[in-house]
Coordinates of C-alpha atoms in Angstrom, one line a residue:
X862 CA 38.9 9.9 4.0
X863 CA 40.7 11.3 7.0
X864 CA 40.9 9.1 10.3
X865 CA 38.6 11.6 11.8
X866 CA 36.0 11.1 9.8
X867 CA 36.0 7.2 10.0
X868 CA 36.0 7.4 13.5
X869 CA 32.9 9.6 13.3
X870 CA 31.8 7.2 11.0
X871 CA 32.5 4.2 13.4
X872 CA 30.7 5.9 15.9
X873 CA 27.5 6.8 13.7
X874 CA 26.9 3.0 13.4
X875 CA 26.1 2.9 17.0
X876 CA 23.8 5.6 16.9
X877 CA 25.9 8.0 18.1
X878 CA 26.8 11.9 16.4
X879 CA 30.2 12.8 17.3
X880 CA 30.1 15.2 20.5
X881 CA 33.7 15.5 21.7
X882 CA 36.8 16.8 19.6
X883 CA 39.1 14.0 18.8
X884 CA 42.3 14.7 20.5
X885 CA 43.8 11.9 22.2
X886 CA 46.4 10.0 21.1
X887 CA 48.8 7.1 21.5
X888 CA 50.5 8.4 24.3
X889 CA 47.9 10.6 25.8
X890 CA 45.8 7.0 25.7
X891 CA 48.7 5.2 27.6
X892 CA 48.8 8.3 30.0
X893 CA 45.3 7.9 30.8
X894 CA 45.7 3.8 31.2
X895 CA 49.1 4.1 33.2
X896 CA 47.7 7.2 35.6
X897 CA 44.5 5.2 36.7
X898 CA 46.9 2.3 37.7
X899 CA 49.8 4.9 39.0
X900 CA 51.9 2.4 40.3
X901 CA 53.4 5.4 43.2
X902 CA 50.2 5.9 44.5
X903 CA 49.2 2.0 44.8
X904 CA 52.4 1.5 46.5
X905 CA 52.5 4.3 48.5
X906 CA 49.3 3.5 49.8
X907 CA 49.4 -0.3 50.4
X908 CA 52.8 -1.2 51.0
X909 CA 52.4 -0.8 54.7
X910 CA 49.7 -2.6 54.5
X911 CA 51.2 -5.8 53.3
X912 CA 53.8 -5.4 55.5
X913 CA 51.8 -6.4 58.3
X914 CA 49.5 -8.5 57.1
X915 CA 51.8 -10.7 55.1
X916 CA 55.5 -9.2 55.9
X917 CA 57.8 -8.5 53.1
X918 CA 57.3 -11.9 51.3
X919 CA 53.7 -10.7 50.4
X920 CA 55.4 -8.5 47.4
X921 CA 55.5 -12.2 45.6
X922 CA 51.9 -11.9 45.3
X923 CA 52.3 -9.1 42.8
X924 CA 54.0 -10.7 39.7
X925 CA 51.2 -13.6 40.0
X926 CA 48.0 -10.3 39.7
X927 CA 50.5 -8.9 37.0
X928 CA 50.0 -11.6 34.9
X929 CA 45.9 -12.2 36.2
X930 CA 45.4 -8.2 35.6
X931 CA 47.2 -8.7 32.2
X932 CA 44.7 -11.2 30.9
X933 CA 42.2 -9.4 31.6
X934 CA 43.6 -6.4 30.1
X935 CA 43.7 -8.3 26.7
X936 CA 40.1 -9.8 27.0
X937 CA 38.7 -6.3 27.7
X938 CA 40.9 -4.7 24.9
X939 CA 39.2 -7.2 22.6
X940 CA 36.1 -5.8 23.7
X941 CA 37.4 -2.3 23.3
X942 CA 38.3 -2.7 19.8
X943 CA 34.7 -3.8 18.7
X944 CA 32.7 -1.2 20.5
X945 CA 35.1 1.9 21.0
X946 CA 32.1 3.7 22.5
X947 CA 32.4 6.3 25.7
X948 CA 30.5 3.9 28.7
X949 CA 33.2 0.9 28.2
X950 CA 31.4 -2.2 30.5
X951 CA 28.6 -0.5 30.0
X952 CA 28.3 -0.2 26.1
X953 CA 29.8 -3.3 26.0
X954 CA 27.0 -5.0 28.3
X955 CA 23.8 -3.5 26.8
X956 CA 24.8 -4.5 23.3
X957 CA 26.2 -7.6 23.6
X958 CA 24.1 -9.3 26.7
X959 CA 21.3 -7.1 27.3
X960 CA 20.4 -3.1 28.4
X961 CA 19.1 -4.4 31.6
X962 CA 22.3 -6.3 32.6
X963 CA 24.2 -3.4 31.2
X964 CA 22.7 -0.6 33.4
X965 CA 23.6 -2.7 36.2
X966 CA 27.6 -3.1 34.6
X967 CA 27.7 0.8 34.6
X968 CA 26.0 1.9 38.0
X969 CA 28.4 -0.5 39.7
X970 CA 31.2 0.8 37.3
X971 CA 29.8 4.3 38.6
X972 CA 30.1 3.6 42.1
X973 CA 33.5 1.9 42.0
X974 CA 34.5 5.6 40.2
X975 CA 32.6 7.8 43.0
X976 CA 34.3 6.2 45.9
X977 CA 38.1 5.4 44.1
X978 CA 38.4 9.5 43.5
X979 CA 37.6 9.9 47.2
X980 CA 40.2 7.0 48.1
X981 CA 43.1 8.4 45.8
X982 CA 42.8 11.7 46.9
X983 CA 42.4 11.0 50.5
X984 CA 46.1 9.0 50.1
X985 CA 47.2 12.0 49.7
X986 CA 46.1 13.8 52.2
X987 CA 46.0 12.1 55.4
X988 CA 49.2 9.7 54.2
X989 CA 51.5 12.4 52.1
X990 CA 51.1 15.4 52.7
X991 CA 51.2 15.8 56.5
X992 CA 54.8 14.3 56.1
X993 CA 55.7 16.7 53.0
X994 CA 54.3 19.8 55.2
X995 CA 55.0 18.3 58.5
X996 CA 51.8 19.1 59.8
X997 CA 49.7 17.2 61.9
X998 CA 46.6 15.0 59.7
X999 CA 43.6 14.8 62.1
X1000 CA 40.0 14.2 61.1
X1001 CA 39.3 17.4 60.1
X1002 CA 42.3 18.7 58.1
X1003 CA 42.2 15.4 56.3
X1004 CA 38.5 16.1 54.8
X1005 CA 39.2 19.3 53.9
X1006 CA 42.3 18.6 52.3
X1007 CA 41.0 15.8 50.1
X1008 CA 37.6 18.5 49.5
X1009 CA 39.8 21.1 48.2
X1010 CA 41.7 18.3 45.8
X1011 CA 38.5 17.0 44.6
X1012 CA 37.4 20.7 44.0
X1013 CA 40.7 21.4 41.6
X1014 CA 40.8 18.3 39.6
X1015 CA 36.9 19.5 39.0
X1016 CA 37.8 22.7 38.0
X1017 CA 40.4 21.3 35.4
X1018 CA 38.3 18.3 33.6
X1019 CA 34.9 20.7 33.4
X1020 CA 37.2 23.6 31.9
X1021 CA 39.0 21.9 29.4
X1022 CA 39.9 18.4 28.3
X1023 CA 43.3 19.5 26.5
X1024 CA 44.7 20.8 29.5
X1025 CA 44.2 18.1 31.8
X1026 CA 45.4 15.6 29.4
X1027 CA 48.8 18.2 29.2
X1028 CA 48.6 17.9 33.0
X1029 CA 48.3 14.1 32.9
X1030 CA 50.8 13.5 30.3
X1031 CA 53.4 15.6 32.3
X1032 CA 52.6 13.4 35.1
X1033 CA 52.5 10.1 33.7
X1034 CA 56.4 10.9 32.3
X1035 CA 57.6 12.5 35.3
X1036 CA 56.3 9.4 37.1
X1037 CA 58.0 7.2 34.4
X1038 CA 61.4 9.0 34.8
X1039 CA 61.3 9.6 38.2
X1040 CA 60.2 5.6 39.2
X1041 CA 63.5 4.4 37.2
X1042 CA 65.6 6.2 38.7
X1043 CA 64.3 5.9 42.1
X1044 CA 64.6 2.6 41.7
X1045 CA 68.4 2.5 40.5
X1046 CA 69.4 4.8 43.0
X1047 CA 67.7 3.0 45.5
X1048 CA 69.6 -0.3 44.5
X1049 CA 73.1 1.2 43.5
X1050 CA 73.1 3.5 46.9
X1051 CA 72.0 0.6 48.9
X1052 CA 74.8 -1.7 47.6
X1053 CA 77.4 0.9 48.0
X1054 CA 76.5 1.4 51.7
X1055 CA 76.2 -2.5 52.4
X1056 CA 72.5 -1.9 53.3
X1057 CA 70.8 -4.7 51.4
X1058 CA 69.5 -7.6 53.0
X1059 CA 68.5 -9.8 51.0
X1060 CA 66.5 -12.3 53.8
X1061 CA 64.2 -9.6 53.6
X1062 CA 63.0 -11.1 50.6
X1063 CA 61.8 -14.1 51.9
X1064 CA 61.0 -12.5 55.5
X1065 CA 57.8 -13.0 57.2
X1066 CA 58.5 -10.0 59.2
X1067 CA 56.0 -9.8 62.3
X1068 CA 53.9 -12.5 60.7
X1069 CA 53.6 -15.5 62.6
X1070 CA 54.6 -18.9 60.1
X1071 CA 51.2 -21.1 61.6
X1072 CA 49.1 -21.2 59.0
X1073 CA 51.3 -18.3 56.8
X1074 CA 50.3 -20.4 53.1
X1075 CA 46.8 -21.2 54.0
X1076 CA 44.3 -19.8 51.9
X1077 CA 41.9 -19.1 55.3
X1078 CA 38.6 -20.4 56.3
X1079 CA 35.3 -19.2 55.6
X1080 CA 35.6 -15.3 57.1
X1081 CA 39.3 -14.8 56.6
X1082 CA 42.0 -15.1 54.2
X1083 CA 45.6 -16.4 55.1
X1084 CA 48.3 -14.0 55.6
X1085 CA 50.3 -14.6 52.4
X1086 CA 47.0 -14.5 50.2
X1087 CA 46.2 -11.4 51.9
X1088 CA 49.2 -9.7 49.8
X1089 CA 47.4 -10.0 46.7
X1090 CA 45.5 -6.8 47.4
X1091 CA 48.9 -5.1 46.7
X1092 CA 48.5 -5.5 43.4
X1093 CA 44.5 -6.3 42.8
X1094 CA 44.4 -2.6 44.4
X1095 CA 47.3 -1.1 42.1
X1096 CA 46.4 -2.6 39.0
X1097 CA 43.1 -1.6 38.4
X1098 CA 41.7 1.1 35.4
X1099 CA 43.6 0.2 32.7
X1100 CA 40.3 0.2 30.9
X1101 CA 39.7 3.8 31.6
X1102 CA 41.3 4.5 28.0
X1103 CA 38.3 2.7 26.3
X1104 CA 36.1 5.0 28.4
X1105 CA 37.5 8.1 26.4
X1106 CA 37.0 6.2 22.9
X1107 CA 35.1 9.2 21.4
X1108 CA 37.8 11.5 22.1
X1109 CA 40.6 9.2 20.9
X1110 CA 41.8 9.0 17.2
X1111 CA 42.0 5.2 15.8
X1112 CA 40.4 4.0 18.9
X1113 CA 39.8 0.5 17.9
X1114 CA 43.4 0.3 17.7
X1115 CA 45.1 2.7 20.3
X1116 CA 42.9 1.8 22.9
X1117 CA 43.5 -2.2 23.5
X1118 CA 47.3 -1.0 23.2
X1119 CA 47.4 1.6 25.7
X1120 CA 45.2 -1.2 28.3
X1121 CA 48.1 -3.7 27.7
X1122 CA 51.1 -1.6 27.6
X1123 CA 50.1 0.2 30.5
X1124 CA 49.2 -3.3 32.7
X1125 CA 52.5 -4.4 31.2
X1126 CA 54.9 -1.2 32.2
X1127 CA 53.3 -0.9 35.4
X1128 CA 53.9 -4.2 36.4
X1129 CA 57.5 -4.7 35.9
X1130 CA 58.9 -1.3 37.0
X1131 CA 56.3 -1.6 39.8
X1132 CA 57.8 -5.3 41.1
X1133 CA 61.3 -3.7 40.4
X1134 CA 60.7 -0.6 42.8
X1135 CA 59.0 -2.9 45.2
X1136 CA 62.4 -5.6 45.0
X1137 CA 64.7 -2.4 45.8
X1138 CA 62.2 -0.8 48.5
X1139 CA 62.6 -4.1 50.5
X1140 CA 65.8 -4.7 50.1
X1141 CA 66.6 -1.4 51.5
X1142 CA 64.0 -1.6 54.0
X1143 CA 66.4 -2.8 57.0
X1144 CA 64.6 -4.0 59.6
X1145 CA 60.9 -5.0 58.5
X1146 CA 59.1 -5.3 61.3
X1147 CA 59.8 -1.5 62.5
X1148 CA 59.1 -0.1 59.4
X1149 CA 55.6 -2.1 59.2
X1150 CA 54.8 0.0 62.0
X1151 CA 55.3 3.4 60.3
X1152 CA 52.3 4.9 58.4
X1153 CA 54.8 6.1 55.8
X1154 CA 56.9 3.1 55.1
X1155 CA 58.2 3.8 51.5
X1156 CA 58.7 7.5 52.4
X1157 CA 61.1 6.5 55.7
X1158 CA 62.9 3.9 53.3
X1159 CA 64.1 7.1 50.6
X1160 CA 65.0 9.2 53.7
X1161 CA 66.8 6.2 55.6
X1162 CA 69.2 5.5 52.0
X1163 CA 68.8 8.6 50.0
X1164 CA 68.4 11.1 52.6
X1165 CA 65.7 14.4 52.9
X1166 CA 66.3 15.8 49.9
X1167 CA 65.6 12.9 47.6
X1168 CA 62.9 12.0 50.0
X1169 CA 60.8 15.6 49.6
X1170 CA 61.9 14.9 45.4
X1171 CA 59.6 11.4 45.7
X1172 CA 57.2 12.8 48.0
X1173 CA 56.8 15.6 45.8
X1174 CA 57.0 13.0 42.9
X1175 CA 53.8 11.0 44.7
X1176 CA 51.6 13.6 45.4
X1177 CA 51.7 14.7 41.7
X1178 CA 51.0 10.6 40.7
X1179 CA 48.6 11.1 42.7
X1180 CA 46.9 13.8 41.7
X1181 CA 47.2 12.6 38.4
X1182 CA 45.3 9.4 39.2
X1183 CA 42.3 11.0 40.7
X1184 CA 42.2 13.5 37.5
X1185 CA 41.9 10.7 35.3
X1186 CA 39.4 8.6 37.6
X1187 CA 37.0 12.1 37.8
X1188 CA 37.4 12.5 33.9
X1189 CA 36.6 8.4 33.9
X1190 CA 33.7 9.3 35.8
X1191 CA 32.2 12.0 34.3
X1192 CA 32.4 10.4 30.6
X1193 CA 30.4 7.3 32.3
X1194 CA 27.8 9.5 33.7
X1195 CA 27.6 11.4 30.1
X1196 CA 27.2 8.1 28.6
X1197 CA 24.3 7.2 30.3
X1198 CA 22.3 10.2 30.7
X1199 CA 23.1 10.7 26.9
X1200 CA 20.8 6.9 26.7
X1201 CA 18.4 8.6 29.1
X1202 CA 19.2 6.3 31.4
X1203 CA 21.1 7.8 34.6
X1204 CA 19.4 9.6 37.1
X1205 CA 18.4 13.5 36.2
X1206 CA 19.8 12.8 32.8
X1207 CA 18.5 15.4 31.3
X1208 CA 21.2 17.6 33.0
X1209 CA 24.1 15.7 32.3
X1210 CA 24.2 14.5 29.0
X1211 CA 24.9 18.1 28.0
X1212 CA 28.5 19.0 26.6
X1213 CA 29.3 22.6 27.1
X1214 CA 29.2 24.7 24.0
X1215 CA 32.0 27.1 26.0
X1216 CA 34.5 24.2 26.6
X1217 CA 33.4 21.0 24.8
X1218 CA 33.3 18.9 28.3
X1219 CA 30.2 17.3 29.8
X1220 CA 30.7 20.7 32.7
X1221 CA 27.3 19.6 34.6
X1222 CA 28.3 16.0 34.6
X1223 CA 31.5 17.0 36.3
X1224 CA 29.5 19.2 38.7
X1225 CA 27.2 16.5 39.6
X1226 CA 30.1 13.8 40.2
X1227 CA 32.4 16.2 42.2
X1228 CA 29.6 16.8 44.7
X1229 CA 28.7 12.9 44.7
X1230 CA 32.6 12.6 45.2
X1231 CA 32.2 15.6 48.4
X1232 CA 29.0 13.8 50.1
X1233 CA 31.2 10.2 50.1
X1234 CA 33.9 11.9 51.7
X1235 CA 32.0 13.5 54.0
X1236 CA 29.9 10.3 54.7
X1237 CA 33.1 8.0 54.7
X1238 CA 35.0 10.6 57.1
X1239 CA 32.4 10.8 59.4
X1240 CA 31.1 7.3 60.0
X1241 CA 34.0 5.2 59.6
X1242 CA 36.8 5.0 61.9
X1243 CA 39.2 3.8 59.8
X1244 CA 38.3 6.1 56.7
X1245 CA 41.3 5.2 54.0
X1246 CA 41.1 1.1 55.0
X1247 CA 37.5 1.6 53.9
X1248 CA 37.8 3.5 50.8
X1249 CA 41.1 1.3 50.2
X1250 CA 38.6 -1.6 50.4
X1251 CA 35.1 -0.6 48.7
X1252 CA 37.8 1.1 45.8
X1253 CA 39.3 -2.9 45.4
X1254 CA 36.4 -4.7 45.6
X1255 CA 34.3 -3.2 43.1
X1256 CA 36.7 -3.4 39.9
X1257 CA 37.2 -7.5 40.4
X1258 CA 33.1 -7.4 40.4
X1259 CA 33.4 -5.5 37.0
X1260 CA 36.5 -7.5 35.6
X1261 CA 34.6 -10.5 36.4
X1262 CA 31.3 -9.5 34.8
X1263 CA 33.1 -8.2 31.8
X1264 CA 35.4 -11.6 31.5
X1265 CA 32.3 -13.8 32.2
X1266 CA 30.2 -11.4 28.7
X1267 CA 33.3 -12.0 26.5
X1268 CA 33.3 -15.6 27.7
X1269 CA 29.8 -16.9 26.7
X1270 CA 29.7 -14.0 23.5
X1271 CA 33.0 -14.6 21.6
X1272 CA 31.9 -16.7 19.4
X1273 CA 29.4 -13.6 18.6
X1274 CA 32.1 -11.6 17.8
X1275 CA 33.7 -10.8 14.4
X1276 CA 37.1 -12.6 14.0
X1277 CA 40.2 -10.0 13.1
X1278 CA 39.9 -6.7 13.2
X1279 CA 41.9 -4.3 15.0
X1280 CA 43.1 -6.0 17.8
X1281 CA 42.0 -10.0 18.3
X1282 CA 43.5 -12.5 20.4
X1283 CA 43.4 -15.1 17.9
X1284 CA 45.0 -18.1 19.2
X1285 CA 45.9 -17.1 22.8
X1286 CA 42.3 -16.1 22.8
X1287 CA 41.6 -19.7 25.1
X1288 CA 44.5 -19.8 27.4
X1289 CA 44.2 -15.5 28.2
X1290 CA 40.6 -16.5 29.1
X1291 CA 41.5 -19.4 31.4
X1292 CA 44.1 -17.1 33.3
X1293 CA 42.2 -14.2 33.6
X1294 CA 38.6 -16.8 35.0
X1295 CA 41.2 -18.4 37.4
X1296 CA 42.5 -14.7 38.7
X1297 CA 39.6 -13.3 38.7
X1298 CA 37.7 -16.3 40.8
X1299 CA 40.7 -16.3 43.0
X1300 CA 40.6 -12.9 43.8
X1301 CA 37.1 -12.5 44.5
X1302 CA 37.4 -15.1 47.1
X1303 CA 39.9 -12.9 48.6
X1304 CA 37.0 -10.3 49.5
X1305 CA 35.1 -13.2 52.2
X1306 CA 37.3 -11.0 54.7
X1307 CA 35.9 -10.1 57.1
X1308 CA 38.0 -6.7 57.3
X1309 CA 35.7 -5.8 54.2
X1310 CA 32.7 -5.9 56.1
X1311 CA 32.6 -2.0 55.8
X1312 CA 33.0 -2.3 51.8
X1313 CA 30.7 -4.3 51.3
X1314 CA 28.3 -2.3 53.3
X1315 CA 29.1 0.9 50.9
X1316 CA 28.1 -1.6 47.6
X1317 CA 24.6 -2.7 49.4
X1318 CA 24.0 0.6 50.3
X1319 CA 24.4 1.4 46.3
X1320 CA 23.4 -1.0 44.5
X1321 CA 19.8 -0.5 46.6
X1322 CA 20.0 3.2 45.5
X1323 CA 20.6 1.9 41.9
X1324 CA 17.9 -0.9 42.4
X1325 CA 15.1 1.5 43.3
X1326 CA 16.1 4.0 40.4
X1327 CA 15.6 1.2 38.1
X1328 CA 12.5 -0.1 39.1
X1329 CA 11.1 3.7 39.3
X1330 CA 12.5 3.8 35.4
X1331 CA 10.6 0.4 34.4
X1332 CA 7.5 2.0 36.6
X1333 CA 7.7 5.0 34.8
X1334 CA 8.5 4.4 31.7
X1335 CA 8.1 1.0 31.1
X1336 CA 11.1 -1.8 29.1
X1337 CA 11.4 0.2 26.4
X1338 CA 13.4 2.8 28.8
X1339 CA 16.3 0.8 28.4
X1340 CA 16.7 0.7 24.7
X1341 CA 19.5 1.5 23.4
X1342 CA 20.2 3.7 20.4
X1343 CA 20.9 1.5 17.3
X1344 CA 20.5 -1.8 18.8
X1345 CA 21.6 -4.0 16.2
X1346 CA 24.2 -6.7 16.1
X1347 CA 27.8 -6.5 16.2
X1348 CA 28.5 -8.8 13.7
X1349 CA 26.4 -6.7 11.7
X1350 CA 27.9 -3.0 12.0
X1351 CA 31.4 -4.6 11.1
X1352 CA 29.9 -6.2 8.3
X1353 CA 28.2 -3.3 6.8
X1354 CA 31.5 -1.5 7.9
X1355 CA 33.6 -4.0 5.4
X1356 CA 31.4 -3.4 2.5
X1357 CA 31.5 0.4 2.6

């Protein structure tokens, strides 16, 4: 039996008929993984950031979420492996806690997708391109910048899946390459020229040292904790490979592999690049006042040229990111309309017959994406801080949740399979509970207020859907195709 066929098979005991073509493979599955976390847009967007609310020293924080973000990565890939369904947290959820809890799981997996589009792509308009163009980023130009990137990357998922995984792949190795050897020539050039300083490694920049190590008091977070957004914002959607499980071949295996190896790559040339940015960076307290630190670093050691190569370099990570968020976004929304269970489902849990993509699904979420920009643009003054927040916020809520479902159902679980922890199993989960816990805390902010505002505001949209739903249509609305045990598919699955 070809691998195609077991996969449909696989599928089949969820209650599922195979609806997408199974293209995506090992690398394609990294790709997906590594663009979500795209460690050149993370950095480009919150590197400044850290620089003035922690100095330089805050890019410690990141090996410490590296390792937290890692955990994680291996509980969910566990998860992954046993139910390699499109709707990740929220297949995951329904089956093994209940389809209540789990429609909860995937709205707020939904909206973390809706607003992290409109925070990638507005990067690169109101941060990137003004300095790659040299034009001027107001209010204006900004929205309609991001509204015509939004509009392509729609174009591309709804028209065909093959080419935007070509388009990703391209850009997830040209982001590969072209982070090494930024990084090398930042360090090599930098030593010829005597331009390291290596006190910047341990500088505090602006940041006064009064309370610097404190972890803050009920409304705020100490400066140096504060540098943990670097990376909880960076590191984040790994998991959207397990969201493509129906188009991947070997899921069960591939896809807790690309989560992990894409944490794990991201990580380490990420803290490398980050090492050779700030040793470069001269003095630290000017460039924390640029809006394009990273940029004026390249230019100041490499000069223009290499400078337009990285910008040039970013805006394609970039766009690469928030091509594999939409596609993240519109599977999710497939997934549950295909339970009835998402709002006018009806329309998109359709897969065009013309190009084999959920095309109204795509529609739907590229408008969503249009009317948050718009909404976000108009109302907030501080627009990307917002977005950057609200898109930071919501994955630790879904990490947690999904950590917290493994935690008190593992024992539900098969043992073996695919991928399994085995005996690390106890110590990943007490790293990833501690990171996770620790994290959240970070979110008491007060400089969140406006993200949090954004996930009130939707989860009382999703609140009064779900009550209409039970209104309407009573408990049994919820069921989910198939709802059997787990322990039971993989044991009819061994005797076959």
């Amino acid at each position: 039996m070809s691998q195609h066929n077991t996969d449909s098979d696989e599928l089949a005991r969820f209650g599922y008929e195979q609806s997408f073509e199974r293209r995506t493979g090992k690398f394609a599955s990294f790709a997906v993984a590594f663009a979500f976390v795209s460690i050149a847009t993370g950095i480009f967007t919150t590197y400044g950031s850290v620089l003035n609310s922690s100095g330089p020293l805050g890019i410690w924080t990141w090996p410490i979420a590296v390792v937290g973000q890692l955990a994680v990565a291996l509980v969910i890939g566990s998860l992954a492996s046993r139910i390699p369904v499109t709707g990740y947290a929220y297949q995951w959820t329904s089956r093994l806690a209940n389809p209540v809890l789990g429609w909860i799981i995937g709205w707020i997996s939904f909206m973390f997708l809706a607003v992290v589009v409109v925070a990638v792509d507005y990067t690169v308009a109101s941060t990137v391109l003004p300095v790659l163009l040299d034009y001027e980023a107001n209010g204006f130009v900004t929205w309609a910048v991001t509204a015509v990137i939004l509009l392509g990357q729609a174009a591309l998922i709804g028209s065909s899946t093959k080419w935007t995984e070509k388009v990703n792949n391209a850009a997830v190795s040209a982001e590969l390459v072209g982070m090494v050897l930024l990084t090398v020539l930042l360090l090599v050039v930098a030593a010829i020229r005597n331009n390291m300083d290596f006190s910047n490694l341990w500088s505090r920049g602006a940041v006064a040292a009064e309370g610097y190590w404190s972890f803050g008091e009920a409304t705020s977070a100490g400066p140096w904790m504060l540098g943990f957004l670097l990376g909880a914002f960076t590191i984040v959607g790994f998991e959207s490979a397990a969201n493509l499980a129906e188009e991947t071949n070997d899921p069960e295996r591939v896809v807790p592999r690309a989560m992990w190896q894409a944490v794990l790559a991201s990580g380490v040339l990420g803290f490398l690049f980050l090492v050779a940015v700030t040793l470069a960076a001269g003095d630290p307290v000017a460039l924390a006042a640029s809006g394009t630190p990273i940029a004026d670093v390249i230019k100041n050691t490499l000069g223009p040229v290499v400078a337009t190569l990285l910008l040039l370099l970013v805006v394609l990570a970039i766009f690469a990111c928030g091509l594999v968020i939409m596609m993240t976004g519109t599977r999710l929304t497939w997934a549950m309309s295909r339970d009835e269970r998402f709002p006018g489902w009806r329309q998109w849990k359709k897969v065009s017959p013309r190009f084999g993509t959920p095309l109204r699904a795509t529609l739907f979420y590229v408008v969503l994406a249009e009317v948050i920009l718009g909404l976000f643009s108009a109302f907030s003054e501080d627009a990307l801080f917002t977005l950057f927040g609200a898109a930071t916020l919501l994955p630790a809520v879904i990490y947690a949740a999904t950590v917290a479902l493994y935690l008190t159902k593992r024992r539900a679980l098969p043992e073996g399979g695919k991928f399994d922890l085995s005996g690390w199993e106890k110590p990943v989960l007490a790293v990833s509970v501690v990171w996770l816990v620790f994290e959240l805390s970070l979110f008491r902010d007060a400089s969140f207020r406006d993200a949090w505002l954004y996930v009130l505001v939707m989860v009382v949209i999703g609140a009064a859907y779900l009550v209409t739903l039970l209104a309407t249509r009573g408990r049994r609305a919820l069921d989910m195709p198939d709802m059997h045990s787990i322990d039971a598919a993989f044991a009819q699955k061994e005797q076959s």
